[in-house]
């Protein structure tokens, strides 16, 4: 078996086909969140822990890195000997600042990045699915050290949703007794699932979904060109991360296949459903599996939304989607059933991952559940 070097280990917080958030120089669409942090900083109301929340892929990690580089680049407090410097007007940091350069190479001693670790003992070696308690212990050790220059110490957790129970409890102890002049930046896509005691000790910094133009601008700022597919824009819902993931996984085409399948419901073609499921089987098709799970969830979300709103105008994400939605979600009662099914299937997928069920079987079961719901 080939030995994987440190340089070859994939970064768990980097979206496929995109630069790492620390390498994204421009943050699009989150001016309000930036202004809220800057106001707290300039007003001397700095909180020790900030939870960056909002939809996945809208720039939360990029904002965390902007804040981190901003704090690391702040001049050392000289006690007012030369007068107070003017308050900063934005979170821009000089890319040539020594601390910023070190942060970009992950070599800054006042910065700690907590994320899923690499598991050398796994066969084959791979990234762990969770942030473990050992990583939080490293974070605790980092905060136990004093900064040699008296500057800010910053830790980024990306993302806190992936912490197991032991890791979350260990983090809570750090939040209860925060060291001086330290800032914790916690990226969370689903804050409602976190321990209430953790949420209560953090100040929320909300990031919002991007408009279509902001999404396009953000993709361009990251040096990415995935075209202007309206179906992709509709499915990604203002998330750059989702747009990238769907684009690399042929998401628009796969969603169209799901819509075509569901047009037949109830009584969908078992052969077509099996063909979709078989493309998700085995370790080599793990990405196909993840994309298909995401698309089924999107389908359920759009069914529930259509049934609840009954819009006069609907932007289709696939041919004949509006016709399929009108057939299967004609009223609010149907919308509630589809929403409930979304929660049920999400729980089933979580259980399936935990016990390593066959992915193709999981997908086929999900599609049959959709057909059963359509029949009811």
CSV table of C-alpha atoms in Angstrom, one decimal:
chain,number,residue,atom,x,y,z
A,1,UNK,CA,0.0,0.0,0.0
A,2,UNK,CA,1.4,3.4,-1.0
A,3,UNK,CA,2.3,5.7,1.9
A,4,UNK,CA,0.4,9.0,1.9
A,5,UNK,CA,2.5,12.0,2.7
A,6,UNK,CA,1.4,15.0,4.8
A,7,UNK,CA,1.1,17.1,1.6
A,8,UNK,CA,-1.2,14.5,0.0
A,9,UNK,CA,-3.7,14.3,2.9
A,10,UNK,CA,-6.9,16.0,1.7
A,11,UNK,CA,-8.1,19.0,3.7
A,12,UNK,CA,-11.6,18.2,5.1
A,13,UNK,CA,-12.7,21.8,5.1
A,14,UNK,CA,-12.0,22.4,1.4
A,15,UNK,CA,-14.8,22.0,-1.2
A,16,UNK,CA,-13.8,19.8,-4.2
A,17,UNK,CA,-12.7,21.9,-7.1
A,18,UNK,CA,-12.5,25.1,-5.0
A,19,UNK,CA,-9.7,27.0,-3.2
A,20,UNK,CA,-9.5,26.6,0.6
A,21,UNK,CA,-11.5,29.3,2.5
A,22,UNK,CA,-8.2,30.8,3.7
A,23,UNK,CA,-7.2,31.3,0.1
A,24,UNK,CA,-10.4,33.2,-0.9
A,25,UNK,CA,-9.5,36.8,-0.8
A,26,UNK,CA,-12.9,38.3,-1.3
A,27,UNK,CA,-16.1,37.5,0.7
A,28,UNK,CA,-19.3,38.3,-1.2
A,29,UNK,CA,-22.7,38.9,0.3
A,30,UNK,CA,-21.9,38.9,4.0
A,31,UNK,CA,-21.3,42.6,4.6
A,32,UNK,CA,-23.8,42.6,7.5
A,33,UNK,CA,-22.0,39.9,9.4
A,34,UNK,CA,-18.6,41.6,8.8
A,35,UNK,CA,-20.0,44.9,10.1
A,36,UNK,CA,-21.4,43.2,13.2
A,37,UNK,CA,-18.0,41.8,14.1
A,38,UNK,CA,-16.2,45.0,13.3
A,39,UNK,CA,-18.6,47.0,15.4
A,40,UNK,CA,-17.9,44.7,18.4
A,41,UNK,CA,-14.2,44.9,17.9
A,42,UNK,CA,-14.1,48.7,17.6
A,43,UNK,CA,-16.5,49.1,20.5
A,44,UNK,CA,-14.4,47.0,22.8
A,45,UNK,CA,-17.2,44.4,23.1
A,46,UNK,CA,-15.3,41.5,21.8
A,47,UNK,CA,-16.8,38.1,22.7
A,48,UNK,CA,-14.6,35.2,23.3
A,49,UNK,CA,-16.6,32.8,21.1
A,50,UNK,CA,-18.5,33.5,17.9
A,51,UNK,CA,-20.7,31.0,16.1
A,52,UNK,CA,-20.9,31.6,12.4
A,53,UNK,CA,-24.2,30.2,11.2
A,54,UNK,CA,-26.2,30.1,8.1
A,55,UNK,CA,-26.8,27.8,5.1
A,56,UNK,CA,-23.9,25.6,3.9
A,57,UNK,CA,-21.6,27.1,1.3
A,58,UNK,CA,-22.4,30.8,1.7
A,59,UNK,CA,-19.0,31.9,3.0
A,60,UNK,CA,-19.0,31.1,6.8
A,61,UNK,CA,-15.6,29.5,6.7
A,62,UNK,CA,-14.2,32.3,4.5
A,63,UNK,CA,-15.6,34.9,7.0
A,64,UNK,CA,-13.9,32.9,9.8
A,65,UNK,CA,-10.6,33.1,8.1
A,66,UNK,CA,-11.0,36.8,7.3
A,67,UNK,CA,-11.6,37.5,11.0
A,68,UNK,CA,-8.7,35.3,12.0
A,69,UNK,CA,-6.2,37.1,9.7
A,70,UNK,CA,-7.6,40.5,10.7
A,71,UNK,CA,-7.0,39.7,14.4
A,72,UNK,CA,-3.6,38.2,13.9
A,73,UNK,CA,-2.5,41.3,11.9
A,74,UNK,CA,-3.6,43.8,14.6
A,75,UNK,CA,-0.7,45.8,16.0
A,76,UNK,CA,0.5,45.0,19.5
A,77,UNK,CA,-0.9,47.2,22.2
A,78,UNK,CA,1.8,49.7,23.2
A,79,UNK,CA,-0.2,51.1,26.1
A,80,UNK,CA,-1.1,54.3,24.2
A,81,UNK,CA,2.6,55.4,24.1
A,82,UNK,CA,2.2,56.6,20.5
A,83,UNK,CA,-1.5,57.3,20.6
A,84,UNK,CA,-4.4,55.1,19.8
A,85,UNK,CA,-4.5,53.9,16.1
A,86,UNK,CA,-7.6,54.8,14.1
A,87,UNK,CA,-10.3,52.1,14.3
A,88,UNK,CA,-10.2,49.8,11.3
A,89,UNK,CA,-12.9,50.3,8.7
A,90,UNK,CA,-13.1,46.8,7.5
A,91,UNK,CA,-11.7,43.3,8.1
A,92,UNK,CA,-9.0,43.5,5.3
A,93,UNK,CA,-5.6,42.3,6.4
A,94,UNK,CA,-2.3,42.9,4.5
A,95,UNK,CA,-1.5,39.7,2.7
A,96,UNK,CA,2.2,40.5,3.2
A,97,UNK,CA,1.9,40.8,7.0
A,98,UNK,CA,4.1,38.1,8.5
A,99,UNK,CA,1.3,36.7,10.7
A,100,UNK,CA,-1.0,36.5,7.7
A,101,UNK,CA,1.6,34.8,5.6
A,102,UNK,CA,2.2,32.3,8.3
A,103,UNK,CA,-1.5,31.7,8.7
A,104,UNK,CA,-1.9,31.0,5.0
A,105,UNK,CA,0.8,28.2,5.4
A,106,UNK,CA,-0.8,27.0,8.6
A,107,UNK,CA,2.4,27.9,10.4
A,108,UNK,CA,1.2,30.8,12.7
A,109,UNK,CA,1.7,29.9,16.4
A,110,UNK,CA,-1.2,32.1,17.4
A,111,UNK,CA,-3.7,30.2,15.2
A,112,UNK,CA,-5.2,26.8,15.7
A,113,UNK,CA,-7.4,25.0,13.1
A,114,UNK,CA,-9.6,22.3,14.6
A,115,UNK,CA,-11.1,20.0,11.9
A,116,UNK,CA,-11.6,16.3,11.1
A,117,UNK,CA,-8.3,14.4,11.5
A,118,UNK,CA,-6.6,11.9,9.3
A,119,UNK,CA,-6.8,8.3,10.4
A,120,UNK,CA,-3.6,6.4,9.6
A,121,UNK,CA,-4.9,3.2,11.3
A,122,UNK,CA,-8.0,2.9,9.0
A,123,UNK,CA,-7.8,0.5,6.1
A,124,UNK,CA,-7.5,2.2,3.8
A,125,UNK,CA,-6.3,5.4,5.6
A,126,UNK,CA,-8.9,8.2,5.4
A,127,UNK,CA,-10.3,11.2,7.1
A,128,UNK,CA,-12.3,10.5,10.2
A,129,UNK,CA,-16.0,11.2,10.0
A,130,UNK,CA,-16.0,13.2,13.2
A,131,UNK,CA,-14.0,15.8,15.1
A,132,UNK,CA,-12.7,13.7,18.0
A,133,UNK,CA,-12.0,14.6,21.6
A,134,UNK,CA,-8.3,14.4,20.9
A,135,UNK,CA,-8.5,17.4,18.6
A,136,UNK,CA,-10.3,19.4,21.2
A,137,UNK,CA,-7.6,18.5,23.7
A,138,UNK,CA,-5.0,19.9,21.3
A,139,UNK,CA,-7.1,23.0,21.2
A,140,UNK,CA,-7.1,23.2,25.0
A,141,UNK,CA,-3.3,22.9,25.0
A,142,UNK,CA,-3.1,25.6,22.4
A,143,UNK,CA,-5.0,28.0,24.7
A,144,UNK,CA,-2.9,27.1,27.7
A,145,UNK,CA,0.1,28.7,26.0
A,146,UNK,CA,0.7,32.4,26.2
A,147,UNK,CA,1.2,34.4,23.1
A,148,UNK,CA,4.8,35.6,23.0
A,149,UNK,CA,3.9,39.0,21.5
A,150,UNK,CA,0.8,39.5,23.5
A,151,UNK,CA,-1.4,39.5,20.4
A,152,UNK,CA,-4.7,37.7,19.8
A,153,UNK,CA,-4.9,34.0,19.7
A,154,UNK,CA,-7.5,32.6,17.4
A,155,UNK,CA,-9.0,29.1,16.9
A,156,UNK,CA,-11.2,28.1,14.0
A,157,UNK,CA,-13.4,25.0,14.3
A,158,UNK,CA,-14.7,23.9,10.9
A,159,UNK,CA,-17.2,22.6,11.6
A,160,UNK,CA,-18.5,22.2,15.1
A,161,UNK,CA,-21.5,20.1,13.8
A,162,UNK,CA,-19.0,17.2,13.2
A,163,UNK,CA,-17.9,17.0,16.9
A,164,UNK,CA,-18.8,13.8,18.6
A,165,UNK,CA,-20.3,14.0,22.1
A,166,UNK,CA,-17.0,13.7,24.0
A,167,UNK,CA,-15.5,16.5,21.8
A,168,UNK,CA,-18.5,18.7,22.3
A,169,UNK,CA,-18.3,18.3,26.1
A,170,UNK,CA,-14.6,19.1,26.1
A,171,UNK,CA,-15.2,22.2,24.1
A,172,UNK,CA,-17.9,23.3,26.5
A,173,UNK,CA,-15.3,23.3,29.3
A,174,UNK,CA,-13.1,25.7,27.2
A,175,UNK,CA,-16.1,28.0,26.6
A,176,UNK,CA,-16.9,28.1,30.3
A,177,UNK,CA,-13.4,29.3,31.2
A,178,UNK,CA,-12.0,31.2,28.2
A,179,UNK,CA,-8.4,32.4,28.3
A,180,UNK,CA,-7.8,36.1,27.9
A,181,UNK,CA,-7.4,37.7,24.5
A,182,UNK,CA,-8.5,34.6,22.7
A,183,UNK,CA,-11.3,34.2,20.1
A,184,UNK,CA,-13.0,31.0,19.1
A,185,UNK,CA,-14.7,31.0,15.6
A,186,UNK,CA,-17.1,28.1,15.4
A,187,UNK,CA,-18.5,27.3,11.9
A,188,UNK,CA,-22.0,25.7,12.2
A,189,UNK,CA,-24.4,24.7,9.4
A,190,UNK,CA,-27.0,23.3,11.9
A,191,UNK,CA,-26.7,25.1,15.2
A,192,UNK,CA,-30.1,23.8,16.5
A,193,UNK,CA,-28.5,20.4,16.8
A,194,UNK,CA,-25.7,21.6,19.1
A,195,UNK,CA,-25.8,21.5,22.9
A,196,UNK,CA,-27.8,24.5,24.2
A,197,UNK,CA,-25.0,25.1,26.7
A,198,UNK,CA,-22.6,25.6,23.8
A,199,UNK,CA,-24.9,27.9,21.9
A,200,UNK,CA,-25.6,30.0,24.9
A,201,UNK,CA,-21.9,30.8,25.4
A,202,UNK,CA,-21.4,32.0,21.8
A,203,UNK,CA,-22.4,35.2,20.0
A,204,UNK,CA,-24.2,34.4,16.8
A,205,UNK,CA,-22.8,35.8,13.5
A,206,UNK,CA,-25.4,35.0,10.9
A,207,UNK,CA,-24.5,34.5,7.2
A,208,UNK,CA,-27.3,34.7,4.7
A,209,UNK,CA,-28.0,32.9,1.4
A,210,UNK,CA,-26.6,34.7,-1.6
A,211,UNK,CA,-28.6,36.2,-4.4
A,212,UNK,CA,-28.0,34.8,-7.9
A,213,UNK,CA,-25.8,37.7,-8.8
A,214,UNK,CA,-23.9,37.4,-5.5
A,215,UNK,CA,-23.4,33.7,-6.1
A,216,UNK,CA,-22.0,34.4,-9.5
A,217,UNK,CA,-19.7,37.1,-8.1
A,218,UNK,CA,-18.5,34.7,-5.4
A,219,UNK,CA,-17.7,32.0,-7.9
A,220,UNK,CA,-15.8,34.4,-10.0
A,221,UNK,CA,-13.9,35.8,-6.9
A,222,UNK,CA,-12.8,32.2,-6.2
A,223,UNK,CA,-11.6,31.8,-9.7
A,224,UNK,CA,-14.3,29.3,-10.6
A,225,UNK,CA,-16.3,29.1,-13.8
A,226,UNK,CA,-19.1,26.6,-13.8
A,227,UNK,CA,-21.4,28.3,-16.3
A,228,UNK,CA,-24.7,30.0,-15.8
A,229,UNK,CA,-27.0,27.0,-15.7
A,230,UNK,CA,-30.4,28.3,-14.3
A,231,UNK,CA,-31.2,24.8,-13.0
A,232,UNK,CA,-28.0,24.7,-11.0
A,233,UNK,CA,-28.6,28.2,-9.6
A,234,UNK,CA,-32.2,27.2,-8.6
A,235,UNK,CA,-31.0,23.9,-6.9
A,236,UNK,CA,-28.1,25.5,-5.0
A,237,UNK,CA,-30.3,28.0,-3.3
A,238,UNK,CA,-27.7,30.8,-3.1
A,239,UNK,CA,-24.9,28.5,-1.8
A,240,UNK,CA,-21.6,28.6,-3.6
A,241,UNK,CA,-20.6,25.3,-2.0
A,242,UNK,CA,-23.8,23.6,-3.1
A,243,UNK,CA,-23.4,25.0,-6.6
A,244,UNK,CA,-19.8,23.6,-6.8
A,245,UNK,CA,-20.8,20.2,-5.4
A,246,UNK,CA,-23.8,19.9,-7.8
A,247,UNK,CA,-21.8,21.0,-10.8
A,248,UNK,CA,-19.0,18.5,-10.2
A,249,UNK,CA,-21.5,15.7,-9.5
A,250,UNK,CA,-23.7,16.4,-12.6
A,251,UNK,CA,-26.4,17.5,-10.1
A,252,UNK,CA,-28.7,19.2,-12.6
A,253,UNK,CA,-28.9,16.2,-14.9
A,254,UNK,CA,-29.4,13.8,-11.9
A,255,UNK,CA,-32.1,16.0,-10.5
A,256,UNK,CA,-33.9,15.9,-13.9
A,257,UNK,CA,-33.7,12.1,-13.8
A,258,UNK,CA,-35.3,12.1,-10.4
A,259,UNK,CA,-38.1,14.4,-11.6
A,260,UNK,CA,-38.7,12.2,-14.6
A,261,UNK,CA,-38.9,9.2,-12.3
A,262,UNK,CA,-41.3,10.9,-9.9
A,263,UNK,CA,-43.6,12.0,-12.7
A,264,UNK,CA,-44.6,8.3,-12.9
A,265,UNK,CA,-45.5,8.1,-9.2
A,266,UNK,CA,-47.3,6.5,-7.7
A,267,UNK,CA,-46.1,3.4,-9.5
A,268,UNK,CA,-42.6,4.5,-10.6
A,269,UNK,CA,-40.5,2.3,-12.8
A,270,UNK,CA,-38.7,-0.1,-10.5
A,271,UNK,CA,-36.0,-0.7,-13.2
A,272,UNK,CA,-35.2,3.0,-13.4
A,273,UNK,CA,-35.1,3.4,-9.6
A,274,UNK,CA,-32.8,0.4,-9.4
A,275,UNK,CA,-30.5,1.9,-12.0
A,276,UNK,CA,-30.2,5.2,-10.0
A,277,UNK,CA,-29.5,3.2,-6.8
A,278,UNK,CA,-26.9,0.9,-8.4
A,279,UNK,CA,-24.8,4.0,-9.4
A,280,UNK,CA,-24.4,4.7,-5.7
A,281,UNK,CA,-23.0,1.3,-4.6
A,282,UNK,CA,-19.5,0.6,-3.3
A,283,UNK,CA,-16.7,2.8,-1.9
A,284,UNK,CA,-15.8,4.1,-5.4
A,285,UNK,CA,-19.3,5.7,-5.8
A,286,UNK,CA,-19.3,7.4,-2.4
A,287,UNK,CA,-19.6,10.8,-4.0
A,288,UNK,CA,-22.5,9.6,-6.2
A,289,UNK,CA,-24.2,8.4,-3.1
A,290,UNK,CA,-23.8,11.7,-1.3
A,291,UNK,CA,-25.0,13.7,-4.3
A,292,UNK,CA,-28.1,11.5,-4.7
A,293,UNK,CA,-29.0,11.8,-1.0
A,294,UNK,CA,-28.7,15.6,-1.4
A,295,UNK,CA,-30.9,15.6,-4.5
A,296,UNK,CA,-33.6,13.5,-2.9
A,297,UNK,CA,-33.6,15.9,0.0
A,298,UNK,CA,-33.9,18.8,-2.4
A,299,UNK,CA,-36.8,17.1,-4.2
A,300,UNK,CA,-38.6,16.7,-0.9
A,301,UNK,CA,-37.9,20.2,0.1
A,302,UNK,CA,-39.3,21.5,-3.2
A,303,UNK,CA,-42.4,19.3,-2.9
A,304,UNK,CA,-43.1,20.6,0.6
A,305,UNK,CA,-42.5,24.3,-0.5
A,306,UNK,CA,-44.7,24.0,-3.5
A,307,UNK,CA,-47.5,22.4,-1.6
A,308,UNK,CA,-47.3,25.0,1.2
A,309,UNK,CA,-47.1,28.1,-1.1
A,310,UNK,CA,-49.0,27.0,-4.2
A,311,UNK,CA,-47.1,29.6,-6.2
A,312,UNK,CA,-48.6,31.1,-9.3
A,313,UNK,CA,-45.1,31.2,-10.9
A,314,UNK,CA,-42.5,28.6,-10.2
A,315,UNK,CA,-38.9,28.5,-11.4
A,316,UNK,CA,-38.3,25.0,-12.6
A,317,UNK,CA,-35.0,23.2,-11.8
A,318,UNK,CA,-35.8,20.4,-14.4
A,319,UNK,CA,-38.1,19.9,-17.3
A,320,UNK,CA,-41.8,19.3,-16.3
A,321,UNK,CA,-40.9,19.8,-12.6
A,322,UNK,CA,-43.9,22.1,-12.0
A,323,UNK,CA,-46.2,19.6,-13.4
A,324,UNK,CA,-44.8,16.8,-11.2
A,325,UNK,CA,-45.0,19.1,-8.1
A,326,UNK,CA,-48.6,20.1,-8.8
A,327,UNK,CA,-49.6,16.4,-9.1
A,328,UNK,CA,-47.8,15.3,-5.9
A,329,UNK,CA,-48.1,18.4,-3.7
A,330,UNK,CA,-51.5,19.9,-4.5
A,331,UNK,CA,-52.2,21.4,-1.1
A,332,UNK,CA,-50.7,22.2,2.4
A,333,UNK,CA,-51.6,18.8,3.8
A,334,UNK,CA,-49.5,17.1,1.2
A,335,UNK,CA,-46.7,19.6,1.9
A,336,UNK,CA,-46.7,18.5,5.6
A,337,UNK,CA,-46.4,14.9,4.6
A,338,UNK,CA,-43.5,15.5,2.3
A,339,UNK,CA,-41.8,17.6,5.0
A,340,UNK,CA,-42.3,14.8,7.5
A,341,UNK,CA,-40.9,12.2,5.0
A,342,UNK,CA,-37.8,14.4,4.6
A,343,UNK,CA,-37.1,14.2,8.3
A,344,UNK,CA,-37.7,10.5,8.4
A,345,UNK,CA,-35.4,9.8,5.5
A,346,UNK,CA,-32.7,12.0,6.9
A,347,UNK,CA,-32.7,10.0,10.1
A,348,UNK,CA,-32.6,6.8,8.1
A,349,UNK,CA,-29.6,8.0,6.1
A,350,UNK,CA,-27.8,8.9,9.4
A,351,UNK,CA,-28.5,5.4,10.8
A,352,UNK,CA,-27.4,3.8,7.5
A,353,UNK,CA,-24.1,5.6,7.7
A,354,UNK,CA,-23.6,4.6,11.3
A,355,UNK,CA,-24.0,0.9,10.7
A,356,UNK,CA,-22.5,0.9,7.2
A,357,UNK,CA,-25.5,-0.2,5.2
A,358,UNK,CA,-25.2,-0.8,1.5
A,359,UNK,CA,-25.6,2.7,-0.2
A,360,UNK,CA,-27.4,1.3,-3.2
A,361,UNK,CA,-29.9,-0.4,-1.0
A,362,UNK,CA,-30.4,2.8,1.0
A,363,UNK,CA,-31.1,4.8,-2.2
A,364,UNK,CA,-33.6,2.2,-3.5
A,365,UNK,CA,-35.4,2.2,-0.2
A,366,UNK,CA,-35.6,6.0,-0.3
A,367,UNK,CA,-37.1,6.0,-3.8
A,368,UNK,CA,-39.6,3.4,-2.8
A,369,UNK,CA,-40.6,5.5,0.2
A,370,UNK,CA,-41.2,8.4,-2.1
A,371,UNK,CA,-43.4,6.2,-4.3
A,372,UNK,CA,-45.3,5.0,-1.2
A,373,UNK,CA,-45.9,8.6,0.0
A,374,UNK,CA,-47.2,9.5,-3.5
A,375,UNK,CA,-49.6,6.7,-3.3
A,376,UNK,CA,-50.9,7.9,0.1
